[in-house]
Every structure is written in structure tokens, then in C-alpha cells.
Amino acid sequence: MSDTRQSLNRREFFSYLSVAWIAFSAACAGLASLAFRFSYPNVNFEPEMEFLAGTPDLYEEGVDERYKNGYGVWMVKLEGKLFALSNICTHLGCIPNWLPAELKFKCPCHGSGYYMSGINFEGPAPRPLERYAITLNAEGKIKVDKTKVYRWEKGQWDHPNSYLTV
Ligand code: FES
């Protein structure tokens, strides 16, 4: 009787020991993963600052939105010029929408409106949208470089790299 009782106790002991060991191992693994995560900074994956945007013949007169979501850029062909327009509202940085029926960009946050050219005309936006550098590479492809910004209010929209003649 006492042998049976003793063997049960031993079995229970090893069972508890196994559970405790598994719990301890899981806790150690959790701590190790936290330490690993802590040792790496939060990386903010920004859109690419440079991209190729096809060839000029791909664009029709008006606003092309194919690079809006991936790169934050509207490609606009207007009166013989093709330019890369930033989609960041100059008021507080919201993303306006292009309204083709009204031929304007309209910011959903506080109502700023911009003409197709990027010039602001309503709402609290203090200045026009910005344009990015746009050039043709050796293969005739359009290269947009968001590290170079051209502002209308500084007279920079006349700069030869702020548009392509099309
Ligand atoms: S952020 Fe666009 S109007 Fe305020």
C-alpha cells in the first residue's frame, strides 16, 4: 500500500516537474523574444524616394493616379507639361482626393481645394502643392525624384527639372 502511494507521488512529482519545466522554458523564450525585439529599432517603411514612371507617351491630358498610393505622387499632364505633384496637403498634411468631375483636388480634413496645376484656391491651405523633380533617363523613361522639391511660391516651377515638356 505504501509502495503504491509512494510510486504515485513520484509519478505526480515528475508530472508537475514537466509542467513547471515547460512553463519555465516558455517564459524564457518569451523574454528572449522581447529582448530581441527591443534591440532592433522600429523601422518606418517610407515609400521609395525615386521611381521610374514609364514613358511620356503613357500619359493623357489630366491627372494620373497610378503612383498615388505607392509613391504619394500624382502625374499631371497639363498644357504641354508633365509634372509630378505631391499628394500631401500643405495645410496639415492630409491626403487630398482628385475629383475629376470638378477638376480639382479636395482635402477631406479641412476642405482645402487645389486646381489641377496644384495651385490652392479654397480652404486653409497656405500654399500650392509641391512638385517633385522629373527627368528622362538614358532609356527615355521618366524618373521622379522626391528628394528634390519645387515650390510655386518660390518661383521654382519654372525650373527645367520641375516638369517635362510633352
Ligand atoms: S490638412 Fe488639408 S485642409 Fe487641412
Coordinates of C-alpha atoms and ligand atoms in Angstrom, one line a residue:
M1 CA 0.0 0.0 0.0
S2 CA 2.7 2.5 1.0
D3 CA 4.8 1.4 -2.1
T4 CA 1.8 2.2 -4.4
R5 CA 1.3 5.5 -2.6
Q6 CA 5.0 6.4 -2.9
S7 CA 5.1 5.5 -6.6
L8 CA 2.0 7.7 -7.3
N9 CA 3.7 10.5 -5.5
R10 CA 6.8 10.0 -7.6
R11 CA 4.7 10.0 -10.8
E12 CA 2.9 13.1 -9.7
F13 CA 6.1 14.8 -8.9
F14 CA 7.6 14.1 -12.3
S15 CA 4.4 15.3 -13.9
Y16 CA 4.5 18.6 -12.0
L17 CA 8.2 18.9 -12.8
S18 CA 7.5 18.5 -16.5
V19 CA 4.8 21.2 -16.4
A20 CA 7.0 23.5 -14.5
W21 CA 9.9 22.9 -16.9
I22 CA 7.7 23.7 -19.9
A23 CA 6.3 26.8 -18.3
F24 CA 9.8 27.9 -17.4
S25 CA 11.0 27.3 -21.0
A26 CA 8.1 29.2 -22.4
A27 CA 8.8 32.2 -20.1
C28 CA 12.5 32.2 -21.1
A29 CA 11.5 32.1 -24.8
G30 CA 9.1 35.0 -24.3
L31 CA 11.8 37.0 -22.5
A32 CA 14.3 36.2 -25.2
S33 CA 12.0 37.3 -28.0
L34 CA 11.2 40.6 -26.1
A35 CA 15.0 41.2 -25.7
F36 CA 15.5 40.5 -29.4
R37 CA 12.6 42.8 -30.4
F38 CA 13.9 45.6 -28.1
S39 CA 17.4 45.5 -29.6
Y40 CA 16.0 46.5 -33.0
P41 CA 14.6 50.0 -33.7
N42 CA 11.1 50.5 -35.1
V43 CA 11.6 50.8 -38.8
N44 CA 9.3 53.2 -40.7
F45 CA 8.9 51.9 -44.2
E46 CA 8.6 55.1 -46.2
P47 CA 7.7 54.9 -49.9
E48 CA 10.7 55.0 -52.3
M49 CA 12.1 58.4 -52.9
E50 CA 12.9 57.7 -56.5
F51 CA 10.9 55.7 -59.0
L52 CA 10.5 55.2 -62.8
A53 CA 7.1 56.3 -64.1
G54 CA 7.1 54.8 -67.6
T55 CA 7.4 56.9 -70.8
P56 CA 5.8 60.3 -71.6
D57 CA 3.5 58.7 -74.2
L58 CA 1.7 56.8 -71.5
Y59 CA 0.0 59.9 -70.2
E60 CA -3.1 61.6 -71.4
E61 CA -4.1 65.2 -70.6
G62 CA -5.2 65.3 -66.9
V63 CA -4.4 63.7 -63.6
D64 CA -3.0 60.1 -63.5
E65 CA -3.3 58.4 -60.1
R66 CA -1.4 55.2 -60.7
Y67 CA 1.5 56.4 -58.4
K68 CA -0.6 58.0 -55.8
N69 CA -0.9 55.1 -53.3
G70 CA 2.6 53.6 -53.8
Y71 CA 4.6 56.8 -54.1
G72 CA 2.4 59.7 -53.0
V73 CA 2.5 61.3 -56.4
W74 CA 0.0 62.4 -59.0
M75 CA 1.4 62.6 -62.5
V76 CA -0.3 65.5 -64.2
K77 CA -0.2 66.4 -67.9
L78 CA -1.4 69.9 -68.4
E79 CA -1.0 72.3 -71.3
G80 CA 2.2 70.7 -72.7
K81 CA 3.8 69.9 -69.4
L82 CA 4.1 66.7 -67.4
F83 CA 4.8 67.1 -63.7
A84 CA 4.9 65.0 -60.6
L85 CA 2.6 66.6 -57.9
S86 CA 2.9 65.7 -54.2
N87 CA -0.3 64.4 -52.7
I88 CA 0.4 66.0 -49.3
C89 CA -1.9 68.9 -48.4
T90 CA 0.1 71.9 -47.5
H91 CA -2.2 72.7 -44.6
L92 CA -1.6 69.9 -42.1
G93 CA -0.5 67.1 -44.3
C94 CA -3.7 65.1 -45.1
I95 CA -4.1 63.3 -48.4
P96 CA -6.5 65.2 -50.8
N97 CA -8.7 63.4 -53.3
W98 CA -8.8 64.1 -57.0
L99 CA -12.3 64.9 -58.1
P100 CA -12.4 64.6 -61.9
A101 CA -16.0 65.9 -62.3
E102 CA -14.9 69.1 -60.5
L103 CA -11.4 69.2 -61.9
K104 CA -9.8 69.8 -58.5
F105 CA -8.1 68.2 -55.6
K106 CA -10.1 68.4 -52.4
C107 CA -8.7 67.7 -49.0
P108 CA -11.1 65.8 -46.7
C109 CA -9.6 67.1 -43.5
H110 CA -10.4 70.9 -43.6
G111 CA -11.7 71.4 -47.1
S112 CA -8.7 72.9 -48.9
G113 CA -9.0 72.8 -52.7
Y114 CA -6.4 72.8 -55.4
Y115 CA -6.6 73.2 -59.1
M116 CA -5.1 70.5 -61.4
S117 CA -1.9 72.6 -61.5
G118 CA -1.6 72.2 -57.7
I119 CA -2.4 75.9 -57.0
N120 CA -4.6 76.3 -53.9
F121 CA -7.8 78.3 -54.2
E122 CA -10.1 77.4 -51.3
G123 CA -9.8 76.4 -47.6
P124 CA -7.0 76.9 -45.2
A125 CA -4.1 75.6 -47.3
P126 CA -1.4 78.3 -47.2
R127 CA 0.3 77.5 -50.4
P128 CA 0.1 75.2 -53.5
L129 CA 1.0 71.5 -53.6
E130 CA 4.7 70.8 -54.2
R131 CA 6.2 69.3 -57.3
Y132 CA 9.0 66.8 -57.4
A133 CA 11.9 66.6 -59.8
I134 CA 11.1 64.8 -63.0
T135 CA 13.6 64.0 -65.7
L136 CA 14.1 61.5 -68.5
N137 CA 16.8 58.8 -68.0
A138 CA 19.1 57.5 -70.8
E139 CA 16.4 54.9 -71.8
G140 CA 13.8 57.6 -72.2
K141 CA 12.0 56.6 -69.0
I142 CA 10.6 59.2 -66.7
K143 CA 12.4 59.4 -63.4
V144 CA 10.7 61.1 -60.4
D145 CA 13.0 62.2 -57.6
K146 CA 11.1 63.1 -54.4
T147 CA 14.2 64.3 -52.7
K148 CA 14.1 67.4 -54.9
V149 CA 11.1 69.6 -54.3
Y150 CA 9.9 72.6 -56.3
R151 CA 7.6 75.2 -54.8
W152 CA 5.4 77.6 -56.7
E153 CA 5.7 80.4 -54.1
K154 CA 9.5 80.4 -54.5
G155 CA 9.2 80.7 -58.3
Q156 CA 10.6 77.1 -58.7
W157 CA 8.0 75.7 -61.0
D158 CA 10.0 77.3 -63.9
H159 CA 13.0 75.1 -63.1
P160 CA 13.7 72.8 -66.0
N161 CA 13.6 69.7 -63.7
S162 CA 10.2 70.6 -62.3
Y163 CA 8.4 69.4 -65.4
L164 CA 8.8 67.7 -68.8
T165 CA 7.7 69.3 -72.0
V166 CA 5.4 66.9 -73.7
Ligands
FES1 S1 -4.9 69.1 -44.0 FE1 -5.8 69.6 -45.9 S2 -7.1 71.2 -45.4 FE2 -6.2 70.7 -43.5

